[in-house]
PDB file of C-alpha atoms and ligand atoms in Angstrom:
ATOM      1  CA  UNK A   1       0.280   0.036  -0.335  1.00 88.00           C
ATOM      2  CA  UNK A   2       2.871   2.326   0.994  1.00 92.00           C
ATOM      3  CA  UNK A   3       4.575   2.223  -2.749  1.00 92.00           C
ATOM      4  CA  UNK A   4       1.461   2.242  -4.813  1.00 92.00           C
ATOM      5  CA  UNK A   5      -0.342   0.381  -7.239  1.00 91.00           C
ATOM      6  CA  UNK A   6       1.716   1.054 -10.088  1.00 92.00           C
ATOM      7  CA  UNK A   7       4.824  -0.551  -7.743  1.00 92.00           C
ATOM      8  CA  UNK A   8       2.673  -3.093  -7.123  1.00 91.00           C
ATOM      9  CA  UNK A   9       1.463  -3.894 -10.946  1.00 91.00           C
ATOM     10  CA  UNK A  10       5.066  -4.333 -11.753  1.00 93.00           C
ATOM     11  CA  UNK A  11       5.199  -7.514  -9.983  1.00 95.00           C
ATOM     12  CA  UNK A  12       3.372 -10.779 -11.940  1.00 93.00           C
ATOM     13  CA  UNK A  13       2.009 -10.543 -15.645  1.00 91.00           C
ATOM     14  CA  UNK A  14       0.067  -7.833 -17.671  1.00 89.00           C
ATOM     15  CA  UNK A  15      -3.184  -9.852 -17.394  1.00 89.00           C
ATOM     16  CA  UNK A  16      -2.465 -10.407 -13.784  1.00 91.00           C
ATOM     17  CA  UNK A  17      -0.305  -7.944 -12.038  1.00 94.00           C
ATOM     18  CA  UNK A  18       0.802  -8.718  -8.110  1.00 94.00           C
ATOM     19  CA  UNK A  19       1.249 -11.180  -6.274  1.00 94.00           C
ATOM     20  CA  UNK A  20      -0.776 -14.388  -4.967  1.00 94.00           C
ATOM     21  CA  UNK A  21      -0.693 -16.305  -1.544  1.00 96.00           C
ATOM     22  CA  UNK A  22      -1.323 -19.951  -2.136  1.00 96.00           C
ATOM     23  CA  UNK A  23      -2.180 -22.416   0.495  1.00 96.00           C
ATOM     24  CA  UNK A  24      -0.204 -25.767  -0.314  1.00 96.00           C
ATOM     25  CA  UNK A  25      -1.693 -29.125   1.431  1.00 96.00           C
ATOM     26  CA  UNK A  26      -1.847 -32.735   0.383  1.00 96.00           C
ATOM     27  CA  UNK A  27       1.036 -34.818  -0.355  1.00 97.00           C
ATOM     28  CA  UNK A  28       3.707 -32.301   0.029  1.00 97.00           C
ATOM     29  CA  UNK A  29       7.240 -32.024   1.964  1.00 97.00           C
ATOM     30  CA  UNK A  30       6.511 -28.185   3.247  1.00 96.00           C
ATOM     31  CA  UNK A  31       2.893 -27.519   3.249  1.00 94.00           C
ATOM     32  CA  UNK A  32       1.791 -24.261   4.298  1.00 96.00           C
ATOM     33  CA  UNK A  33       1.331 -20.480   3.043  1.00 97.00           C
ATOM     34  CA  UNK A  34       3.563 -19.577  -0.046  1.00 96.00           C
ATOM     35  CA  UNK A  35       3.565 -15.836  -1.643  1.00 96.00           C
ATOM     36  CA  UNK A  36       4.882 -15.698  -5.121  1.00 96.00           C
ATOM     37  CA  UNK A  37       4.428 -13.405  -8.128  1.00 96.00           C
ATOM     38  CA  UNK A  38       1.617 -14.252 -10.342  1.00 95.00           C
ATOM     39  CA  UNK A  39       2.969 -16.132 -13.451  1.00 95.00           C
ATOM     40  CA  UNK A  40       5.177 -18.550 -11.257  1.00 97.00           C
ATOM     41  CA  UNK A  41       4.219 -21.847 -12.434  1.00 96.00           C
ATOM     42  CA  UNK A  42       3.099 -24.861 -10.059  1.00 96.00           C
ATOM     43  CA  UNK A  43       6.024 -26.867 -10.790  1.00 97.00           C
ATOM     44  CA  UNK A  44       8.421 -23.926  -8.992  1.00 97.00           C
ATOM     45  CA  UNK A  45       5.838 -23.345  -6.295  1.00 97.00           C
ATOM     46  CA  UNK A  46       5.554 -27.070  -5.405  1.00 97.00           C
ATOM     47  CA  UNK A  47       9.057 -28.490  -6.210  1.00 97.00           C
ATOM     48  CA  UNK A  48      11.404 -25.627  -5.758  1.00 97.00           C
ATOM     49  CA  UNK A  49       9.918 -23.483  -2.896  1.00 97.00           C
ATOM     50  CA  UNK A  50       7.983 -26.606  -1.009  1.00 97.00           C
ATOM     51  CA  UNK A  51      10.661 -29.475  -1.644  1.00 97.00           C
ATOM     52  CA  UNK A  52       8.407 -31.777  -3.390  1.00 97.00           C
ATOM     53  CA  UNK A  53       6.459 -34.749  -2.617  1.00 97.00           C
ATOM     54  CA  UNK A  54       6.139 -36.383   0.911  1.00 96.00           C
ATOM     55  CA  UNK A  55       8.522 -39.016   0.731  1.00 95.00           C
ATOM     56  CA  UNK A  56       9.821 -38.334  -3.125  1.00 96.00           C
ATOM     57  CA  UNK A  57       6.424 -39.736  -4.691  1.00 97.00           C
ATOM     58  CA  UNK A  58       5.719 -39.295  -7.975  1.00 97.00           C
ATOM     59  CA  UNK A  59       3.333 -36.257  -9.060  1.00 97.00           C
ATOM     60  CA  UNK A  60       0.031 -36.706 -10.384  1.00 97.00           C
ATOM     61  CA  UNK A  61      -1.834 -33.645 -10.004  1.00 97.00           C
ATOM     62  CA  UNK A  62      -2.674 -30.466  -7.826  1.00 96.00           C
ATOM     63  CA  UNK A  63      -5.882 -29.251  -7.421  1.00 95.00           C
ATOM     64  CA  UNK A  64      -6.080 -25.299  -7.359  1.00 94.00           C
ATOM     65  CA  UNK A  65      -8.949 -23.326  -6.251  1.00 91.00           C
ATOM     66  CA  UNK A  66     -10.468 -25.086  -3.441  1.00 87.00           C
ATOM     67  CA  UNK A  67     -13.680 -28.045  -3.708  1.00 88.00           C
ATOM     68  CA  UNK A  68     -14.732 -26.350  -7.066  1.00 90.00           C
ATOM     69  CA  UNK A  69     -11.322 -25.922  -8.988  1.00 92.00           C
ATOM     70  CA  UNK A  70     -10.176 -27.969 -10.774  1.00 93.00           C
ATOM     71  CA  UNK A  71      -7.011 -30.428 -11.095  1.00 94.00           C
ATOM     72  CA  UNK A  72      -3.510 -29.277 -13.310  1.00 95.00           C
ATOM     73  CA  UNK A  73      -1.700 -32.468 -14.526  1.00 96.00           C
ATOM     74  CA  UNK A  74       1.592 -33.148 -14.940  1.00 96.00           C
ATOM     75  CA  UNK A  75       2.255 -31.856 -18.003  1.00 96.00           C
ATOM     76  CA  UNK A  76       0.832 -28.516 -17.728  1.00 96.00           C
ATOM     77  CA  UNK A  77       3.219 -28.553 -14.429  1.00 96.00           C
ATOM     78  CA  UNK A  78       5.345 -25.491 -16.431  1.00 96.00           C
ATOM     79  CA  UNK A  79       2.624 -22.922 -17.482  1.00 95.00           C
ATOM     80  CA  UNK A  80       3.034 -19.417 -15.623  1.00 94.00           C
ATOM     81  CA  UNK A  81      -0.136 -19.379 -13.262  1.00 93.00           C
ATOM     82  CA  UNK A  82      -2.643 -16.410 -13.565  1.00 91.00           C
ATOM     83  CA  UNK A  83      -6.403 -15.880 -13.905  1.00 91.00           C
ATOM     84  CA  UNK A  84      -6.579 -16.596 -17.489  1.00 92.00           C
ATOM     85  CA  UNK A  85      -3.946 -19.519 -17.653  1.00 93.00           C
ATOM     86  CA  UNK A  86      -5.572 -21.457 -15.194  1.00 93.00           C
ATOM     87  CA  UNK A  87      -9.081 -20.988 -16.630  1.00 91.00           C
ATOM     88  CA  UNK A  88      -7.723 -22.158 -19.638  1.00 92.00           C
ATOM     89  CA  UNK A  89      -6.763 -25.134 -17.697  1.00 93.00           C
ATOM     90  CA  UNK A  90     -10.212 -25.706 -16.919  1.00 91.00           C
ATOM     91  CA  UNK A  91      -9.562 -24.672 -12.953  1.00 91.00           C
ATOM     92  CA  UNK A  92      -9.940 -21.057 -11.008  1.00 91.00           C
ATOM     93  CA  UNK A  93      -7.632 -19.196  -8.583  1.00 91.00           C
ATOM     94  CA  UNK A  94     -10.337 -19.695  -5.900  1.00 86.00           C
ATOM     95  CA  UNK A  95      -9.076 -19.108  -2.495  1.00 84.00           C
ATOM     96  CA  UNK A  96      -5.464 -19.968  -3.440  1.00 91.00           C
ATOM     97  CA  UNK A  97      -5.825 -23.513  -2.241  1.00 93.00           C
ATOM     98  CA  UNK A  98      -2.970 -25.776  -3.685  1.00 96.00           C
ATOM     99  CA  UNK A  99      -3.670 -29.757  -3.023  1.00 96.00           C
ATOM    100  CA  UNK A 100      -0.926 -31.839  -3.993  1.00 97.00           C
ATOM    101  CA  UNK A 101      -1.750 -35.705  -5.036  1.00 97.00           C
ATOM    102  CA  UNK A 102       0.873 -38.425  -5.721  1.00 97.00           C
ATOM    103  CA  UNK A 103      -0.150 -41.243  -8.135  1.00 94.00           C
ATOM    104  CA  UNK A 104      -1.962 -43.204  -5.200  1.00 94.00           C
ATOM    105  CA  UNK A 105      -4.812 -40.343  -5.417  1.00 96.00           C
ATOM    106  CA  UNK A 106      -7.847 -42.006  -7.710  1.00 97.00           C
ATOM    107  CA  UNK A 107      -8.872 -38.999  -9.584  1.00 98.00           C
ATOM    108  CA  UNK A 108     -12.598 -40.516  -9.404  1.00 98.00           C
ATOM    109  CA  UNK A 109     -12.899 -40.948  -5.760  1.00 97.00           C
ATOM    110  CA  UNK A 110     -11.578 -37.252  -5.947  1.00 97.00           C
ATOM    111  CA  UNK A 111     -14.280 -35.783  -8.232  1.00 97.00           C
ATOM    112  CA  UNK A 112     -16.360 -37.831  -6.025  1.00 97.00           C
ATOM    113  CA  UNK A 113     -15.191 -36.014  -2.873  1.00 97.00           C
ATOM    114  CA  UNK A 114     -15.484 -32.725  -4.496  1.00 96.00           C
ATOM    115  CA  UNK A 115     -18.849 -33.087  -5.736  1.00 97.00           C
ATOM    116  CA  UNK A 116     -20.166 -34.360  -2.542  1.00 97.00           C
ATOM    117  CA  UNK A 117     -18.993 -31.287  -0.759  1.00 96.00           C
ATOM    118  CA  UNK A 118     -20.685 -29.100  -2.821  1.00 96.00           C
ATOM    119  CA  UNK A 119     -23.714 -30.786  -3.235  1.00 97.00           C
ATOM    120  CA  UNK A 120     -23.832 -30.301   0.283  1.00 97.00           C
ATOM    121  CA  UNK A 121     -22.915 -27.002   0.138  1.00 96.00           C
ATOM    122  CA  UNK A 122     -25.565 -26.149  -2.525  1.00 96.00           C
ATOM    123  CA  UNK A 123     -28.185 -23.513  -0.866  1.00 97.00           C
ATOM    124  CA  UNK A 124     -30.847 -25.070  -3.131  1.00 96.00           C
ATOM    125  CA  UNK A 125     -31.944 -22.343  -4.911  1.00 96.00           C
ATOM    126  CA  UNK A 126     -31.661 -23.038  -8.452  1.00 96.00           C
ATOM    127  CA  UNK A 127     -32.364 -26.686  -9.631  1.00 96.00           C
ATOM    128  CA  UNK A 128     -29.456 -26.980 -11.870  1.00 96.00           C
ATOM    129  CA  UNK A 129     -26.996 -26.657  -8.786  1.00 97.00           C
ATOM    130  CA  UNK A 130     -29.356 -28.221  -6.169  1.00 97.00           C
ATOM    131  CA  UNK A 131     -30.531 -31.442  -8.251  1.00 97.00           C
ATOM    132  CA  UNK A 132     -27.446 -31.565 -10.768  1.00 97.00           C
ATOM    133  CA  UNK A 133     -24.878 -32.014  -8.427  1.00 98.00           C
ATOM    134  CA  UNK A 134     -26.891 -34.779  -6.250  1.00 98.00           C
ATOM    135  CA  UNK A 135     -27.299 -36.430  -9.714  1.00 98.00           C
ATOM    136  CA  UNK A 136     -23.625 -36.207 -10.681  1.00 98.00           C
ATOM    137  CA  UNK A 137     -22.564 -37.606  -6.933  1.00 98.00           C
ATOM    138  CA  UNK A 138     -25.106 -40.409  -8.438  1.00 98.00           C
ATOM    139  CA  UNK A 139     -22.721 -41.145 -11.638  1.00 98.00           C
ATOM    140  CA  UNK A 140     -19.903 -41.294  -9.931  1.00 98.00           C
ATOM    141  CA  UNK A 141     -20.883 -43.591  -7.279  1.00 98.00           C
ATOM    142  CA  UNK A 142     -22.250 -45.585 -10.079  1.00 97.00           C
ATOM    143  CA  UNK A 143     -18.229 -45.685 -11.396  1.00 98.00           C
ATOM    144  CA  UNK A 144     -16.826 -45.944  -8.307  1.00 97.00           C
ATOM    145  CA  UNK A 145     -18.818 -49.480  -7.454  1.00 97.00           C
ATOM    146  CA  UNK A 146     -18.188 -50.971 -10.643  1.00 96.00           C
ATOM    147  CA  UNK A 147     -21.722 -50.259 -12.373  1.00 97.00           C
ATOM    148  CA  UNK A 148     -20.699 -47.210 -14.517  1.00 97.00           C
ATOM    149  CA  UNK A 149     -21.115 -47.029 -18.415  1.00 97.00           C
ATOM    150  CA  UNK A 150     -19.263 -45.567 -21.268  1.00 96.00           C
ATOM    151  CA  UNK A 151     -22.004 -43.019 -21.700  1.00 97.00           C
ATOM    152  CA  UNK A 152     -22.010 -41.956 -18.333  1.00 98.00           C
ATOM    153  CA  UNK A 153     -19.038 -39.625 -18.859  1.00 98.00           C
ATOM    154  CA  UNK A 154     -20.724 -37.784 -21.844  1.00 98.00           C
ATOM    155  CA  UNK A 155     -23.503 -37.363 -19.463  1.00 98.00           C
ATOM    156  CA  UNK A 156     -21.165 -35.937 -16.857  1.00 98.00           C
ATOM    157  CA  UNK A 157     -19.692 -33.308 -19.133  1.00 98.00           C
ATOM    158  CA  UNK A 158     -23.124 -32.189 -20.634  1.00 98.00           C
ATOM    159  CA  UNK A 159     -24.734 -31.905 -16.893  1.00 97.00           C
ATOM    160  CA  UNK A 160     -21.188 -30.382 -15.762  1.00 98.00           C
ATOM    161  CA  UNK A 161     -21.623 -27.394 -18.549  1.00 97.00           C
ATOM    162  CA  UNK A 162     -25.280 -26.919 -17.910  1.00 97.00           C
ATOM    163  CA  UNK A 163     -24.846 -26.841 -14.331  1.00 98.00           C
ATOM    164  CA  UNK A 164     -21.951 -24.022 -14.878  1.00 97.00           C
ATOM    165  CA  UNK A 165     -24.087 -21.837 -17.438  1.00 97.00           C
ATOM    166  CA  UNK A 166     -27.502 -22.251 -15.502  1.00 97.00           C
ATOM    167  CA  UNK A 167     -26.263 -21.480 -12.010  1.00 97.00           C
ATOM    168  CA  UNK A 168     -26.982 -18.039 -10.080  1.00 96.00           C
ATOM    169  CA  UNK A 169     -23.913 -17.930  -7.966  1.00 96.00           C
ATOM    170  CA  UNK A 170     -20.372 -18.274  -7.952  1.00 94.00           C
ATOM    171  CA  UNK A 171     -20.610 -22.014  -6.286  1.00 95.00           C
ATOM    172  CA  UNK A 172     -23.035 -23.885  -8.818  1.00 96.00           C
ATOM    173  CA  UNK A 173     -21.039 -22.185 -11.497  1.00 96.00           C
ATOM    174  CA  UNK A 174     -17.660 -23.583 -10.355  1.00 95.00           C
ATOM    175  CA  UNK A 175     -19.118 -26.885  -8.520  1.00 96.00           C
ATOM    176  CA  UNK A 176     -18.345 -29.426 -11.954  1.00 97.00           C
ATOM    177  CA  UNK A 177     -15.096 -28.017 -12.355  1.00 95.00           C
ATOM    178  CA  UNK A 178     -13.231 -30.913 -10.364  1.00 96.00           C
ATOM    179  CA  UNK A 179     -15.400 -33.474 -12.413  1.00 97.00           C
ATOM    180  CA  UNK A 180     -14.948 -31.889 -15.793  1.00 97.00           C
ATOM    181  CA  UNK A 181     -11.438 -31.746 -15.054  1.00 96.00           C
ATOM    182  CA  UNK A 182     -10.745 -35.193 -14.247  1.00 97.00           C
ATOM    183  CA  UNK A 183     -12.539 -36.434 -16.959  1.00 98.00           C
ATOM    184  CA  UNK A 184     -10.306 -34.178 -19.449  1.00 97.00           C
ATOM    185  CA  UNK A 185      -7.173 -35.216 -18.093  1.00 97.00           C
ATOM    186  CA  UNK A 186      -7.604 -38.232 -16.382  1.00 98.00           C
ATOM    187  CA  UNK A 187     -10.129 -39.986 -18.792  1.00 98.00           C
ATOM    188  CA  UNK A 188      -8.254 -43.388 -19.029  1.00 97.00           C
ATOM    189  CA  UNK A 189      -8.392 -43.657 -15.385  1.00 98.00           C
ATOM    190  CA  UNK A 190     -12.363 -43.492 -15.524  1.00 98.00           C
ATOM    191  CA  UNK A 191     -12.631 -45.595 -18.654  1.00 98.00           C
ATOM    192  CA  UNK A 192     -10.461 -48.468 -16.467  1.00 97.00           C
ATOM    193  CA  UNK A 193     -12.901 -48.141 -13.768  1.00 97.00           C
ATOM    194  CA  UNK A 194     -15.661 -48.287 -16.287  1.00 98.00           C
ATOM    195  CA  UNK A 195     -14.466 -50.847 -18.718  1.00 97.00           C
ATOM    196  CA  UNK A 196     -11.803 -53.128 -16.843  1.00 95.00           C
ATOM    197  CA  UNK A 197     -13.820 -52.351 -13.307  1.00 95.00           C
ATOM    198  CA  UNK A 198     -10.336 -51.563 -12.036  1.00 94.00           C
ATOM    199  CA  UNK A 199      -8.933 -48.848 -10.009  1.00 95.00           C
ATOM    200  CA  UNK A 200      -5.481 -48.432 -10.317  1.00 93.00           C
ATOM    201  CA  UNK A 201      -4.807 -46.504  -6.981  1.00 93.00           C
ATOM    202  CA  UNK A 202      -6.586 -49.327  -5.155  1.00 92.00           C
ATOM    203  CA  UNK A 203      -9.052 -46.366  -3.532  1.00 95.00           C
ATOM    204  CA  UNK A 204     -12.632 -47.321  -4.841  1.00 95.00           C
ATOM    205  CA  UNK A 205     -13.056 -50.417  -2.547  1.00 93.00           C
ATOM    206  CA  UNK A 206     -16.053 -52.298  -4.314  1.00 93.00           C
ATOM    207  CA  UNK A 207     -13.489 -52.347  -7.259  1.00 92.00           C
ATOM    208  CA  UNK A 208     -11.304 -55.098  -5.669  1.00 87.00           C
ATOM    209  CA  UNK A 209     -10.841 -57.287  -2.367  1.00 82.00           C
ATOM    210  CA  UNK A 210      -7.829 -56.387  -1.570  1.00 83.00           C
ATOM    211  CA  UNK A 211      -5.094 -53.647  -2.429  1.00 82.00           C
ATOM    212  CA  UNK A 212      -2.146 -56.269  -2.595  1.00 82.00           C
ATOM    213  CA  UNK A 213      -4.831 -58.667  -5.180  1.00 80.00           C
ATOM    214  CA  UNK A 214      -5.084 -55.332  -6.992  1.00 83.00           C
ATOM    215  CA  UNK A 215      -1.776 -54.270  -7.321  1.00 81.00           C
ATOM    216  CA  UNK A 216      -0.550 -57.778  -8.318  1.00 81.00           C
ATOM    217  CA  UNK A 217       0.296 -58.130 -12.139  1.00 79.00           C
ATOM    218  CA  UNK A 218      -1.232 -61.434 -12.383  1.00 78.00           C
ATOM    219  CA  UNK A 219      -4.205 -60.833 -10.432  1.00 74.00           C
ATOM    220  CA  UNK A 220      -3.230 -63.481  -7.475  1.00 75.00           C
ATOM    221  CA  UNK A 221      -6.003 -63.471  -4.744  1.00 74.00           C
ATOM    222  CA  UNK A 222      -3.730 -63.187  -2.199  1.00 75.00           C
ATOM    223  CA  UNK A 223      -5.768 -63.550   0.617  1.00 76.00           C
ATOM    224  CA  UNK A 224      -7.810 -66.458  -0.660  1.00 74.00           C
ATOM    225  CA  UNK A 225      -4.039 -68.000  -1.086  1.00 72.00           C
ATOM    226  CA  UNK A 226      -3.130 -67.179   2.717  1.00 77.00           C
ATOM    227  CA  UNK A 227      -6.466 -68.648   3.844  1.00 76.00           C
ATOM    228  CA  UNK A 228      -5.552 -71.683   1.634  1.00 71.00           C
ATOM    229  CA  UNK A 229      -2.590 -71.573   3.550  1.00 72.00           C
ATOM    230  CA  UNK A 230      -4.194 -71.640   6.860  1.00 73.00           C
ATOM    231  CA  UNK A 231      -6.526 -74.293   6.193  1.00 71.00           C
ATOM    232  CA  UNK A 232      -3.639 -76.526   4.889  1.00 68.00           C
ATOM    233  CA  UNK A 233      -1.756 -75.637   8.193  1.00 63.00           C
ATOM    234  CA  UNK A 234      -4.865 -76.904  10.382  1.00 62.00           C
ATOM    235  CA  UNK A 235      -5.501 -79.656   8.161  1.00 66.00           C
ATOM    236  CA  UNK A 236      -1.965 -80.842   8.728  1.00 69.00           C
ATOM    237  CA  UNK A 237      -2.349 -79.951  12.274  1.00 64.00           C
ATOM    238  CA  UNK A 238      -4.944 -82.585  12.470  1.00 62.00           C
ATOM    239  CA  UNK A 239      -3.309 -85.307  10.659  1.00 68.00           C
ATOM    240  CA  UNK A 240      -0.566 -85.011  13.248  1.00 70.00           C
ATOM    241  CA  UNK A 241      -3.075 -85.532  16.109  1.00 61.00           C
ATOM    242  CA  UNK A 242      -4.727 -88.451  14.328  1.00 60.00           C
ATOM    243  CA  UNK A 243      -1.070 -89.882  13.541  1.00 70.00           C
ATOM    244  CA  UNK A 244      -0.822 -89.188  17.586  1.00 66.00           C
ATOM    245  CA  UNK A 245      -4.233 -91.265  17.809  1.00 60.00           C
ATOM    246  CA  UNK A 246      -5.410 -87.844  20.024  1.00 55.00           C
ATOM    247  CA  UNK A 247      -7.988 -87.633  17.921  1.00 50.00           C
TER     248      UNK A 247
HETATM  249  S1  LIG B   1     -25.972 -21.789  -7.761  1.00 93.43           S
HETATM  250 FE1  LIG B   1     -25.838 -20.540  -5.751  1.00 93.43          FE
HETATM  251  S2  LIG B   1     -27.780 -19.624  -5.340  1.00 93.43           S
HETATM  252 FE2  LIG B   1     -27.595 -21.531  -6.786  1.00 93.43          FE
HETATM  253  S3  LIG B   1     -28.488 -23.243  -5.677  1.00 93.43           S
HETATM  254 FE3  LIG B   1     -25.977 -23.244  -5.761  1.00 93.43          FE
HETATM  255  S4  LIG B   1     -25.721 -22.128  -3.903  1.00 93.43           S
HETATM  256 FE4  LIG B   1     -27.675 -21.662  -4.383  1.00 93.43          FE
HETATM  257  S1  LIG B   2       2.447 -61.894  -8.939  1.00 93.43           S
HETATM  258 FE1  LIG B   2       2.612 -62.926  -6.368  1.00 93.43          FE
HETATM  259  S2  LIG B   2       4.754 -62.204  -5.977  1.00 93.43           S
HETATM  260 FE2  LIG B   2       3.495 -60.974  -7.351  1.00 93.43          FE
HETATM  261  S3  LIG B   2       2.277 -59.454  -6.827  1.00 93.43           S
HETATM  262 FE3  LIG B   2       1.198 -61.299  -7.323  1.00 93.43          FE
HETATM  263  S4  LIG B   2       1.002 -62.446  -5.430  1.00 93.43           S
HETATM  264 FE4  LIG B   2       2.774 -60.858  -5.152  1.00 93.43          FE
END
């Protein structure tokens, strides 16, 4: 304030001058608040300033703008962040939240979580926001439970666009963003849930018996195998007891 607006406008980009405070959370080594000039890239914030991901895990995406923002995938880590570039990427600046995710995050589950949050936050005045977010959540639940169909993706995109266009306030206008951006950047992951009934991150519990079976390249049912082994142990013990004529 002391140096005036002209000085402040020299920082950042032409379209979005000044600085921005981001609140880093999720799978990041150093979380908390970071103030950077507009135009700084997500890669610089996450890796250069905040030290990268916890346990040096592999980066998958970063959600900007809070629960109704969108995700930025690895291929866009070098895009300078400002209001316009985030809009082009399908997300928003919003409150400045930046949630970092590693490869153990399921994007279908993530979209489900955020649309559920927005559905609860909807005041109910607009039909599209009130009913639309509920219907989107139901479709995402279907997909995460292995009952999804390929057409559901087109339906989610269509509903998302209609909700954005026809909602009265910022909540409805941005609520579909997490769903739309995850479908835009992680469509293969949605298709894996729908066509192969497979959740690669071992998050959607209806799609596997155990995380180890889900991760096994040979799809070995490890819990069943262990159960059979324990049965064999009992059987062997019984045989021993028979031999000793105790039974
Ligand atoms: S868009 Fe805003 S006003 Fe309309 S129902 Fe949603 S929260 Fe309420
Ligand atoms: S093939 Fe055997 S060792 Fe390999 S992941 Fe599957 S259960 Fe484990």
